[in-house]
Short mmCIF file of C-alpha atoms and ligand atoms in Angstrom, two decimals:
data_model
loop_
_atom_site.label_atom_id
_atom_site.label_comp_id
_atom_site.label_asym_id
_atom_site.label_seq_id
_atom_site.Cartn_x
_atom_site.Cartn_y
_atom_site.Cartn_z
CA MET A 1 113.78 120.62 144.75
CA ALA A 2 113.01 123.41 142.25
CA LEU A 3 109.84 121.60 141.22
CA TRP A 4 108.72 121.19 144.82
CA ARG A 5 109.36 124.88 145.43
CA ALA A 6 107.46 125.87 142.27
CA CYS A 7 104.56 123.72 143.46
CA GLY A 8 104.43 125.31 146.92
CA LEU A 9 105.33 122.08 148.69
CA VAL A 10 108.38 123.29 150.59
CA THR A 11 107.61 124.70 154.03
CA ALA A 12 109.79 126.39 156.59
CA TYR A 13 109.39 123.40 158.90
CA ASN A 14 110.38 120.64 156.42
CA ASP A 15 113.83 120.02 155.00
CA PRO A 16 113.23 118.75 151.45
CA VAL A 17 116.87 117.76 150.90
CA ALA A 18 116.84 115.53 153.98
CA ASP A 19 113.36 114.23 153.08
CA LEU A 20 114.58 113.28 149.60
CA ALA A 21 117.78 111.64 150.86
CA ARG A 22 115.91 109.51 153.39
CA ALA A 23 113.18 108.53 150.95
CA ILE A 24 115.55 107.35 148.24
CA ALA A 25 117.72 105.50 150.75
CA GLY A 26 114.81 103.03 151.07
CA PRO A 27 114.15 100.20 151.53
CA SER A 28 110.49 101.04 152.27
CA SER A 29 110.33 104.30 150.39
CA CYS A 30 111.32 105.99 147.16
CA VAL A 31 110.61 108.99 144.97
CA LEU A 32 109.10 108.26 141.58
CA VAL A 33 109.46 110.90 138.89
CA ALA A 34 107.80 111.76 135.60
CA GLU A 35 110.23 112.87 132.91
CA LYS A 36 109.29 114.90 129.86
CA ALA A 37 112.69 114.15 128.33
CA ALA A 38 115.75 112.43 129.73
CA GLY A 39 116.61 114.19 132.97
CA LEU A 40 113.81 116.75 132.65
CA ILE A 41 111.61 116.04 135.66
CA VAL A 42 108.07 117.39 135.46
CA GLY A 43 106.46 115.42 138.27
CA THR A 44 107.19 113.57 141.48
CA VAL A 45 105.59 111.43 144.12
CA MET A 46 107.27 110.24 147.30
CA VAL A 47 105.91 106.86 148.29
CA GLY A 48 106.60 104.73 151.30
CA HIS A 49 105.07 102.27 153.71
CA ASP A 50 105.43 101.30 157.35
CA GLY A 51 104.45 97.67 156.77
CA HIS A 52 100.78 98.49 157.34
CA ARG A 53 99.73 101.49 155.25
CA GLY A 54 101.22 103.22 152.28
CA TRP A 55 101.70 106.97 152.22
CA LEU A 56 102.17 109.49 149.42
CA TYR A 57 103.96 112.82 149.81
CA TYR A 58 105.37 115.50 147.49
CA VAL A 59 102.79 114.86 144.77
CA ALA A 60 103.73 117.51 142.26
CA THR A 61 103.40 118.37 138.59
CA ASP A 62 105.32 121.26 137.08
CA PRO A 63 102.89 124.19 136.68
CA SER A 64 103.48 124.20 132.90
CA ASP A 65 102.63 120.53 132.53
CA ARG A 66 99.39 120.31 134.50
CA ARG A 67 96.10 118.82 133.33
CA ALA A 68 97.91 116.49 130.95
CA GLY A 69 97.70 113.31 133.01
CA VAL A 70 101.08 113.54 134.76
CA GLY A 71 99.55 113.59 138.25
CA ARG A 72 97.26 110.69 137.42
CA ALA A 73 100.25 108.66 136.15
CA LEU A 74 102.28 109.48 139.27
CA ILE A 75 99.51 108.35 141.60
CA ALA A 76 99.06 105.15 139.59
CA ALA A 77 102.81 104.51 139.79
CA GLY A 78 102.82 105.09 143.54
CA GLU A 79 99.86 102.76 143.99
CA GLY A 80 101.57 100.12 141.86
CA TRP A 81 104.75 100.41 143.92
CA LEU A 82 102.72 99.77 147.09
CA ARG A 83 100.68 96.92 145.58
CA ASP A 84 103.92 95.22 144.54
CA ARG A 85 104.81 95.23 148.27
CA GLN A 86 101.42 93.82 149.36
CA ILE A 87 100.30 97.08 150.96
CA ALA A 88 96.50 97.14 150.89
CA LYS A 89 95.73 100.82 151.45
CA VAL A 90 97.22 104.11 150.42
CA GLN A 91 96.78 107.34 152.35
CA LEU A 92 97.87 110.93 152.08
CA MET A 93 97.39 114.19 153.90
CA VAL A 94 96.29 117.47 152.37
CA ARG A 95 96.92 120.74 154.16
CA GLU A 96 93.69 122.61 154.90
CA ALA A 97 95.01 125.60 152.97
CA ASN A 98 95.42 123.33 149.92
CA ALA A 99 91.82 122.07 149.74
CA ALA A 100 91.68 123.11 146.06
CA VAL A 101 93.58 119.92 145.29
CA LEU A 102 90.86 117.63 146.70
CA PRO A 103 88.99 117.19 143.37
CA PHE A 104 92.21 115.81 141.88
CA TYR A 105 92.37 113.05 144.48
CA GLU A 106 88.61 112.42 144.35
CA GLN A 107 88.86 111.98 140.60
CA LEU A 108 91.43 109.26 141.25
CA GLY A 109 89.24 107.33 143.71
CA PHE A 110 90.42 108.79 147.03
CA GLU A 111 87.86 109.74 149.63
CA GLU A 112 88.04 111.72 152.83
CA THR A 113 88.50 109.33 155.71
CA PRO A 114 87.15 110.13 159.18
CA ARG A 115 90.29 110.10 161.27
CA ILE A 116 91.85 112.64 163.60
CA VAL A 117 95.53 112.92 162.81
CA MET A 118 97.63 113.62 165.90
CA ALA A 119 101.23 114.67 165.66
CA LYS A 120 104.16 115.70 167.80
CA TRP A 121 107.52 117.13 166.85
CA LEU A 122 110.44 114.94 167.98
CA THR A 123 113.18 117.44 167.24
CA PRO A 124 113.80 120.85 168.82
CA SER A 125 112.16 123.76 167.03
CA ASP A 126 114.11 126.66 165.57
CA GLY A 127 111.07 128.74 165.07
CA ASP A 128 108.41 128.71 162.42
CA ARG A 129 106.58 125.42 162.78
CA GLN A 130 102.96 124.75 162.06
CA SER A 131 100.90 121.60 161.92
C1 LIG B 201 97.65 118.20 142.16
C2 LIG B 201 98.55 118.11 140.95
C3 LIG B 201 99.70 117.15 141.26
C4 LIG B 201 97.72 117.55 139.76
O1 LIG B 201 98.62 117.29 138.72
P1 LIG B 201 98.17 117.18 137.18
O2 LIG B 201 99.33 116.60 136.44
O3 LIG B 201 97.66 118.49 136.72
O4 LIG B 201 96.96 116.14 137.26
P2 LIG B 201 96.28 115.35 136.06
O5 LIG B 201 96.40 116.11 134.78
O6 LIG B 201 96.79 113.95 136.04
O7 LIG B 201 94.77 115.37 136.55
C5 LIG B 201 93.99 114.21 136.68
C6 LIG B 201 92.55 114.63 136.93
O8 LIG B 201 92.45 115.26 138.22
C7 LIG B 201 91.55 116.34 138.14
N1 LIG B 201 92.25 117.58 138.48
C8 LIG B 201 93.58 117.85 138.33
N2 LIG B 201 93.85 119.09 138.80
C9 LIG B 201 92.68 119.58 139.23
C10 LIG B 201 92.31 120.81 139.83
N3 LIG B 201 93.21 121.78 140.07
N4 LIG B 201 91.01 121.01 140.15
C11 LIG B 201 90.09 120.06 139.89
N5 LIG B 201 90.38 118.86 139.33
C12 LIG B 201 91.66 118.63 139.02
C13 LIG B 201 91.00 116.38 136.76
O9 LIG B 201 89.81 115.63 136.74
C14 LIG B 201 92.06 115.70 135.95
O10 LIG B 201 91.55 115.08 134.82
P3 LIG B 201 91.19 115.99 133.53
O11 LIG B 201 92.36 116.90 133.30
O12 LIG B 201 91.02 114.94 132.47
O13 LIG B 201 89.94 116.71 133.89
C15 LIG B 201 99.10 119.49 140.54
O14 LIG B 201 98.02 120.39 140.41
C16 LIG B 201 100.11 120.07 141.53
O15 LIG B 201 101.31 119.82 141.43
N6 LIG B 201 99.63 120.92 142.46
C17 LIG B 201 100.54 121.62 143.40
C18 LIG B 201 101.16 120.68 144.40
C19 LIG B 201 100.12 120.08 145.34
O16 LIG B 201 99.28 120.75 145.91
N7 LIG B 201 100.22 118.73 145.49
C20 LIG B 201 99.32 117.99 146.35
C21 LIG B 201 99.79 118.01 147.76
S1 LIG B 201 98.65 117.12 148.82
#
């Protein structure tokens, strides 16, 4: 949770504790971590699939451990997890305000895909929600 906060991935409209609990409950999702030493987490990726496509969320490397290949290893691990489950394609969403991260994904073989993502909240709002 601290890592996600340090990486700017926690928003007012997401509950990271609930996200983490659901993801690790599986069976079609998990959170993979990179450890610098036993128990010292420096990177994460949440990976899951819906039987059709695989999705990555919470891709994060501790600010002090960036540009050392951690992110690359996390993406490879997420892709491997999906391949092991016969999922043929992996996708992810990048917030418009976070476009600076696009070269990272491009470097790893991702490309922008021409789709319009539509969304709808299914729970009541208590205020500050954005897309
Ligand atoms: C994106 C992020 C996970 C990258 O992690 P990382 O561990 O630094 O990535 P790597 O060292 O494995 O980088 C792999 C390659 O991606 C490219 N890359 C990584 N960060 C980059 C950046 N900020 N700008 C341009 N290219 C970048 C580089 O080509 C790099 O290889 P190189 O270092 O040999 O040049 C990290 O910057 C991060 O946690 N950002 C904040 C959270 C976030 O925005 N996550 C994505 C949400 S969609």
